[in-house]
mmCIF file of C-alpha atoms and ligand atoms in Angstrom:
data_model
loop_
_atom_site.group_PDB
_atom_site.id
_atom_site.type_symbol
_atom_site.label_atom_id
_atom_site.label_comp_id
_atom_site.label_asym_id
_atom_site.label_seq_id
_atom_site.Cartn_x
_atom_site.Cartn_y
_atom_site.Cartn_z
ATOM 1 C CA MET A 1 0.720 2.376 16.836
ATOM 2 C CA ILE A 2 -0.817 1.310 13.518
ATOM 3 C CA LYS A 3 -0.158 3.737 10.780
ATOM 4 C CA ILE A 4 -2.881 4.664 8.256
ATOM 5 C CA ALA A 5 -2.338 4.973 4.503
ATOM 6 C CA PRO A 6 -5.644 6.127 2.830
ATOM 7 C CA SER A 7 -5.893 4.694 -0.806
ATOM 8 C CA ILE A 8 -6.474 7.658 -3.102
ATOM 9 C CA LEU A 9 -8.587 5.182 -5.308
ATOM 10 C CA ALA A 10 -11.503 6.029 -3.026
ATOM 11 C CA ALA A 11 -11.249 9.646 -3.229
ATOM 12 C CA ASP A 12 -13.453 11.817 -5.574
ATOM 13 C CA PRO A 13 -11.448 12.162 -8.649
ATOM 14 C CA LEU A 14 -12.892 15.653 -9.223
ATOM 15 C CA ASN A 15 -12.191 16.676 -5.685
ATOM 16 C CA MET A 16 -8.871 14.854 -5.063
ATOM 17 C CA GLU A 17 -7.037 17.796 -3.398
ATOM 18 C CA ARG A 18 -9.925 18.422 -0.936
ATOM 19 C CA ASP A 19 -10.198 14.764 -0.169
ATOM 20 C CA VAL A 20 -6.712 14.264 0.435
ATOM 21 C CA GLN A 21 -6.403 17.404 2.633
ATOM 22 C CA ARG A 22 -9.313 16.050 4.595
ATOM 23 C CA VAL A 23 -7.493 12.768 5.430
ATOM 24 C CA ILE A 24 -4.367 14.649 6.186
ATOM 25 C CA ASP A 25 -5.946 16.936 8.521
ATOM 26 C CA ALA A 26 -7.589 13.804 10.168
ATOM 27 C CA GLY A 27 -4.016 12.627 11.064
ATOM 28 C CA CYS A 28 -3.231 9.886 8.404
ATOM 29 C CA ASP A 29 0.279 8.846 8.243
ATOM 30 C CA LEU A 30 1.057 8.093 4.601
ATOM 31 C CA LEU A 31 -0.867 8.372 1.187
ATOM 32 C CA HIS A 32 -1.357 5.067 -0.741
ATOM 33 C CA VAL A 33 -1.341 5.633 -4.460
ATOM 34 C CA ASP A 34 -2.598 2.639 -6.449
ATOM 35 C CA ILE A 35 -1.116 2.301 -9.959
ATOM 36 C CA MET A 36 -2.875 -0.191 -12.151
ATOM 37 C CA ASP A 37 -1.742 -1.201 -15.614
ATOM 38 C CA ALA A 38 -4.968 -3.032 -16.950
ATOM 39 C CA HIS A 39 -2.623 -6.139 -17.372
ATOM 40 C CA PHE A 40 -1.610 -7.307 -14.021
ATOM 41 C CA VAL A 41 -4.996 -6.309 -12.660
ATOM 42 C CA PRO A 42 -8.261 -5.717 -14.760
ATOM 43 C CA ASN A 43 -8.365 -2.054 -13.980
ATOM 44 C CA LEU A 44 -6.492 1.207 -15.103
ATOM 45 C CA SER A 45 -5.921 4.041 -12.628
ATOM 46 C CA TYR A 46 -3.206 6.706 -12.517
ATOM 47 C CA GLY A 47 0.378 7.431 -13.854
ATOM 48 C CA PRO A 48 3.455 9.179 -12.349
ATOM 49 C CA ALA A 49 1.978 12.613 -13.120
ATOM 50 C CA LEU A 50 -0.542 12.200 -10.222
ATOM 51 C CA VAL A 51 2.161 11.059 -7.810
ATOM 52 C CA GLU A 52 4.268 14.029 -8.749
ATOM 53 C CA ALA A 53 1.455 16.464 -8.298
ATOM 54 C CA LEU A 54 0.669 14.944 -4.835
ATOM 55 C CA HIS A 55 4.404 15.343 -3.953
ATOM 56 C CA GLN A 56 4.318 19.088 -5.068
ATOM 57 C CA ARG A 57 1.264 19.802 -3.093
ATOM 58 C CA PHE A 58 1.557 17.762 0.139
ATOM 59 C CA THR A 59 4.482 16.828 2.377
ATOM 60 C CA ILE A 60 3.053 13.508 3.497
ATOM 61 C CA PRO A 61 4.985 10.312 2.376
ATOM 62 C CA LEU A 62 3.734 8.687 -0.685
ATOM 63 C CA ASP A 63 3.353 4.878 -0.613
ATOM 64 C CA VAL A 64 3.155 3.881 -4.295
ATOM 65 C CA HIS A 65 1.691 0.439 -4.941
ATOM 66 C CA LEU A 66 2.597 -0.756 -8.495
ATOM 67 C CA MET A 67 0.146 -3.357 -9.703
ATOM 68 C CA MET A 68 2.069 -3.647 -12.974
ATOM 69 C CA ASP A 69 3.409 -6.582 -14.989
ATOM 70 C CA ASN A 70 6.545 -4.712 -15.864
ATOM 71 C CA PRO A 71 7.366 -2.098 -13.292
ATOM 72 C CA GLU A 72 11.092 -2.172 -13.978
ATOM 73 C CA LYS A 73 10.534 0.174 -16.712
ATOM 74 C CA TYR A 74 8.857 2.669 -14.436
ATOM 75 C CA ILE A 75 10.782 2.476 -11.086
ATOM 76 C CA ASP A 76 13.165 5.394 -12.119
ATOM 77 C CA THR A 77 10.269 7.479 -13.191
ATOM 78 C CA PHE A 78 8.219 6.946 -10.083
ATOM 79 C CA ALA A 79 11.282 7.495 -7.940
ATOM 80 C CA LYS A 80 11.665 10.934 -9.608
ATOM 81 C CA THR A 81 8.199 11.858 -8.733
ATOM 82 C CA GLY A 82 9.103 12.047 -5.035
ATOM 83 C CA ALA A 83 7.524 8.735 -3.803
ATOM 84 C CA TRP A 84 8.605 7.742 -0.323
ATOM 85 C CA GLY A 85 8.375 4.107 -1.216
ATOM 86 C CA ILE A 86 7.562 1.749 -4.122
ATOM 87 C CA THR A 87 5.820 -1.697 -3.766
ATOM 88 C CA ILE A 88 5.991 -4.186 -6.579
ATOM 89 C CA HIS A 89 4.298 -7.597 -6.748
ATOM 90 C CA ALA A 90 5.954 -10.991 -6.169
ATOM 91 C CA GLU A 91 3.816 -12.579 -8.968
ATOM 92 C CA ILE A 92 5.262 -10.555 -11.879
ATOM 93 C CA PRO A 93 7.649 -11.889 -14.401
ATOM 94 C CA GLY A 94 11.333 -10.759 -14.293
ATOM 95 C CA ASP A 95 14.086 -10.179 -11.781
ATOM 96 C CA VAL A 96 12.005 -9.193 -8.639
ATOM 97 C CA ALA A 97 15.163 -9.214 -6.364
ATOM 98 C CA GLY A 98 16.951 -6.957 -9.036
ATOM 99 C CA MET A 99 14.159 -4.492 -8.812
ATOM 100 C CA LEU A 100 13.932 -4.406 -5.066
ATOM 101 C CA ARG A 101 17.737 -3.782 -5.086
ATOM 102 C CA HIS A 102 17.285 -0.898 -7.643
ATOM 103 C CA ILE A 103 14.495 0.755 -5.522
ATOM 104 C CA ARG A 104 16.738 0.554 -2.361
ATOM 105 C CA GLU A 105 19.669 2.125 -4.319
ATOM 106 C CA LEU A 106 17.477 4.984 -5.467
ATOM 107 C CA GLY A 107 16.977 5.701 -1.743
ATOM 108 C CA LEU A 108 13.388 4.564 -1.473
ATOM 109 C CA SER A 109 11.560 2.266 0.943
ATOM 110 C CA THR A 110 11.162 -1.199 -0.907
ATOM 111 C CA GLY A 111 7.854 -2.938 -0.711
ATOM 112 C CA LEU A 112 6.928 -6.598 -2.012
ATOM 113 C CA SER A 113 3.237 -7.601 -2.197
ATOM 114 C CA VAL A 114 1.515 -10.875 -2.362
ATOM 115 C CA LYS A 115 -1.951 -11.510 -3.779
ATOM 116 C CA PRO A 116 -4.232 -13.624 -1.565
ATOM 117 C CA GLY A 117 -3.380 -16.744 -3.415
ATOM 118 C CA THR A 118 0.327 -16.233 -3.103
ATOM 119 C CA PRO A 119 1.944 -17.799 -0.145
ATOM 120 C CA VAL A 120 4.442 -15.909 1.888
ATOM 121 C CA GLU A 121 6.836 -18.818 1.549
ATOM 122 C CA SER A 122 7.374 -17.823 -1.986
ATOM 123 C CA ILE A 123 9.060 -14.567 -0.840
ATOM 124 C CA ARG A 124 10.960 -15.648 2.231
ATOM 125 C CA GLN A 125 14.275 -15.510 0.445
ATOM 126 C CA LEU A 126 13.582 -12.035 -0.770
ATOM 127 C CA LEU A 127 12.820 -10.600 2.850
ATOM 128 C CA PRO A 128 16.228 -9.125 3.403
ATOM 129 C CA LEU A 129 15.719 -6.786 0.469
ATOM 130 C CA VAL A 130 12.102 -5.875 1.655
ATOM 131 C CA ASP A 131 11.382 -2.786 3.943
ATOM 132 C CA MET A 132 7.656 -3.404 3.858
ATOM 133 C CA VAL A 133 5.634 -6.713 2.960
ATOM 134 C CA LEU A 134 2.308 -5.670 1.493
ATOM 135 C CA ILE A 135 -0.306 -8.466 2.331
ATOM 136 C CA MET A 136 -3.102 -8.108 -0.121
ATOM 137 C CA THR A 137 -6.447 -8.820 1.776
ATOM 138 C CA VAL A 138 -8.543 -8.624 -1.291
ATOM 139 C CA GLU A 139 -7.765 -9.629 -5.023
ATOM 140 C CA PRO A 140 -6.013 -6.345 -6.219
ATOM 141 C CA GLY A 141 -7.927 -4.328 -8.914
ATOM 142 C CA PHE A 142 -10.690 -2.601 -7.084
ATOM 143 C CA GLY A 143 -11.621 -0.698 -3.948
ATOM 144 C CA GLY A 144 -14.587 -1.640 -1.718
ATOM 145 C CA GLN A 145 -14.149 -5.409 -1.597
ATOM 146 C CA LYS A 146 -14.605 -7.553 1.558
ATOM 147 C CA PHE A 147 -11.793 -8.140 3.833
ATOM 148 C CA GLN A 148 -10.293 -11.744 3.674
ATOM 149 C CA SER A 149 -9.524 -12.686 7.394
ATOM 150 C CA ALA A 150 -7.572 -15.827 6.198
ATOM 151 C CA MET A 151 -4.753 -13.420 5.314
ATOM 152 C CA LEU A 152 -4.014 -12.714 8.962
ATOM 153 C CA GLU A 153 -2.121 -15.995 9.056
ATOM 154 C CA LYS A 154 0.353 -14.552 6.626
ATOM 155 C CA ILE A 155 1.224 -11.664 8.946
ATOM 156 C CA ARG A 156 1.550 -14.098 11.845
ATOM 157 C CA THR A 157 3.888 -16.258 9.794
ATOM 158 C CA LEU A 158 6.159 -13.464 8.972
ATOM 159 C CA ARG A 159 6.473 -12.320 12.473
ATOM 160 C CA ALA A 160 7.104 -15.972 13.446
ATOM 161 C CA TRP A 161 10.057 -16.010 11.110
ATOM 162 C CA GLY A 162 11.389 -13.077 12.881
ATOM 163 C CA TYR A 163 10.738 -10.571 10.092
ATOM 164 C CA GLN A 164 11.227 -7.113 11.649
ATOM 165 C CA GLY A 165 10.450 -4.886 8.627
ATOM 166 C CA MET A 166 6.954 -3.219 8.122
ATOM 167 C CA ILE A 167 3.961 -5.121 7.280
ATOM 168 C CA GLU A 168 1.055 -3.472 5.479
ATOM 169 C CA ALA A 169 -2.453 -4.865 4.720
ATOM 170 C CA ASP A 170 -4.385 -3.580 1.721
ATOM 171 C CA GLY A 171 -8.006 -4.304 0.939
ATOM 172 C CA GLY A 172 -11.251 -4.112 2.848
ATOM 173 C CA VAL A 173 -9.590 -2.753 5.962
ATOM 174 C CA ALA A 174 -11.898 -1.031 8.372
ATOM 175 C CA ILE A 175 -11.777 -0.087 12.175
ATOM 176 C CA SER A 176 -13.531 -3.406 12.915
ATOM 177 C CA ASN A 177 -10.856 -5.690 11.673
ATOM 178 C CA LEU A 178 -7.732 -3.419 12.933
ATOM 179 C CA PRO A 179 -7.528 -5.116 16.383
ATOM 180 C CA ASP A 180 -6.993 -8.586 14.706
ATOM 181 C CA LEU A 181 -4.487 -6.960 12.200
ATOM 182 C CA LYS A 182 -2.589 -5.317 15.009
ATOM 183 C CA ALA A 183 -2.418 -8.528 17.091
ATOM 184 C CA ALA A 184 -1.153 -10.436 14.211
ATOM 185 C CA GLY A 185 1.794 -7.866 13.832
ATOM 186 C CA LEU A 186 0.601 -5.244 11.361
ATOM 187 C CA ASP A 187 2.296 -1.922 11.095
ATOM 188 C CA VAL A 188 0.474 -0.040 8.299
ATOM 189 C CA ALA A 189 -3.139 -0.355 7.289
ATOM 190 C CA VAL A 190 -4.343 0.842 3.890
ATOM 191 C CA MET A 191 -7.852 2.190 4.157
ATOM 192 C CA GLY A 192 -9.606 3.358 0.942
ATOM 193 C CA THR A 193 -13.435 3.107 1.284
ATOM 194 C CA ALA A 194 -13.422 3.208 5.136
ATOM 195 C CA MET A 195 -11.248 6.536 5.378
ATOM 196 C CA TYR A 196 -12.441 8.525 2.346
ATOM 197 C CA ARG A 197 -16.166 7.750 2.791
ATOM 198 C CA SER A 198 -16.000 8.223 6.544
ATOM 199 C CA ASN A 199 -18.237 10.920 8.055
ATOM 200 C CA ASP A 200 -15.598 11.738 10.662
ATOM 201 C CA PRO A 201 -12.005 10.647 9.698
ATOM 202 C CA ALA A 202 -10.448 12.697 12.425
ATOM 203 C CA ARG A 203 -12.533 10.763 15.076
ATOM 204 C CA ASP A 204 -11.546 7.431 13.263
ATOM 205 C CA MET A 205 -7.937 8.376 13.348
ATOM 206 C CA GLN A 206 -8.019 9.207 17.015
ATOM 207 C CA ILE A 207 -9.703 5.721 17.665
ATOM 208 C CA ILE A 208 -7.082 3.946 15.522
ATOM 209 C CA HIS A 209 -4.045 5.661 16.995
ATOM 210 C CA ALA A 210 -5.181 4.832 20.448
ATOM 211 C CA MET A 211 -5.600 1.190 19.641
HETATM 212 C C1 DX5 B 301 -6.918 -2.668 -4.298
HETATM 213 C C2 DX5 B 301 -6.167 -1.656 -3.959
HETATM 214 C C3 DX5 B 301 -6.488 -1.038 -2.684
HETATM 215 C C4 DX5 B 301 -7.763 -0.568 -2.576
HETATM 216 C C5 DX5 B 301 -8.102 -0.468 -1.187
HETATM 217 O O1 DX5 B 301 -6.431 -3.265 -5.505
HETATM 218 O O2 DX5 B 301 -4.697 -1.995 -3.935
HETATM 219 O O3 DX5 B 301 -5.437 -0.093 -2.182
HETATM 220 O O4 DX5 B 301 -7.922 0.725 -3.112
HETATM 221 O O5 DX5 B 301 -9.477 -0.020 -1.188
HETATM 222 P P1 DX5 B 301 -10.404 -0.454 0.011
HETATM 223 O O6 DX5 B 301 -9.846 -0.063 1.367
HETATM 224 O O7 DX5 B 301 -11.777 0.319 -0.321
HETATM 225 O O8 DX5 B 301 -10.710 -1.880 -0.037
HETATM 226 ZN ZN1 ZN B 302 -3.112 -0.720 -2.911
#
């Protein structure tokens, strides 16, 4: 069964509690929180205060996606907010392996993400440290972009190597591309626009969980 992690970026910022409750009531599995620093990506979003507030209000696991150049300075802070998992990017400078080990030592699920132009071969050596590989299926930075189906091959490659951790896809995911993602070996799908703008997220979740 594919798990769904709605990306809060697509929620109405003035009605975030209402919108999050709606996707939780619909049966989603995780909440995906996109943290953007305006350096690694050309956009700025939230900080740890939002993750902490979500953790105090909701019990659903919080899947924190750090689109940041220097996440090592913030890993402890985000861990204290009650996040379930922290994903960092493979393209950042610094000791990525050390950061993954640190996230794991803090007791959180470790995530490593690759942008569309980054081959999975570049992270192969790191896979023993990675609980979830996040395959970006759009250029990170903004919601509402078109799904890049060429990224399916990365998921197939990871499974062909025998990677048994979780694989997550992020960007432009909709019900229409979930069958291909599932067939490739996906576990978790981030859905921003498709879930928060849906007329009937509960019906969508039933369809997805029955796939
Ligand atoms: C993009 C973010 C995604 C994004 C997904 O940089 O990492 O999580 O919000 O949104 P949709 O599903 O609308 O493409
Ligand atoms: Zn994301």
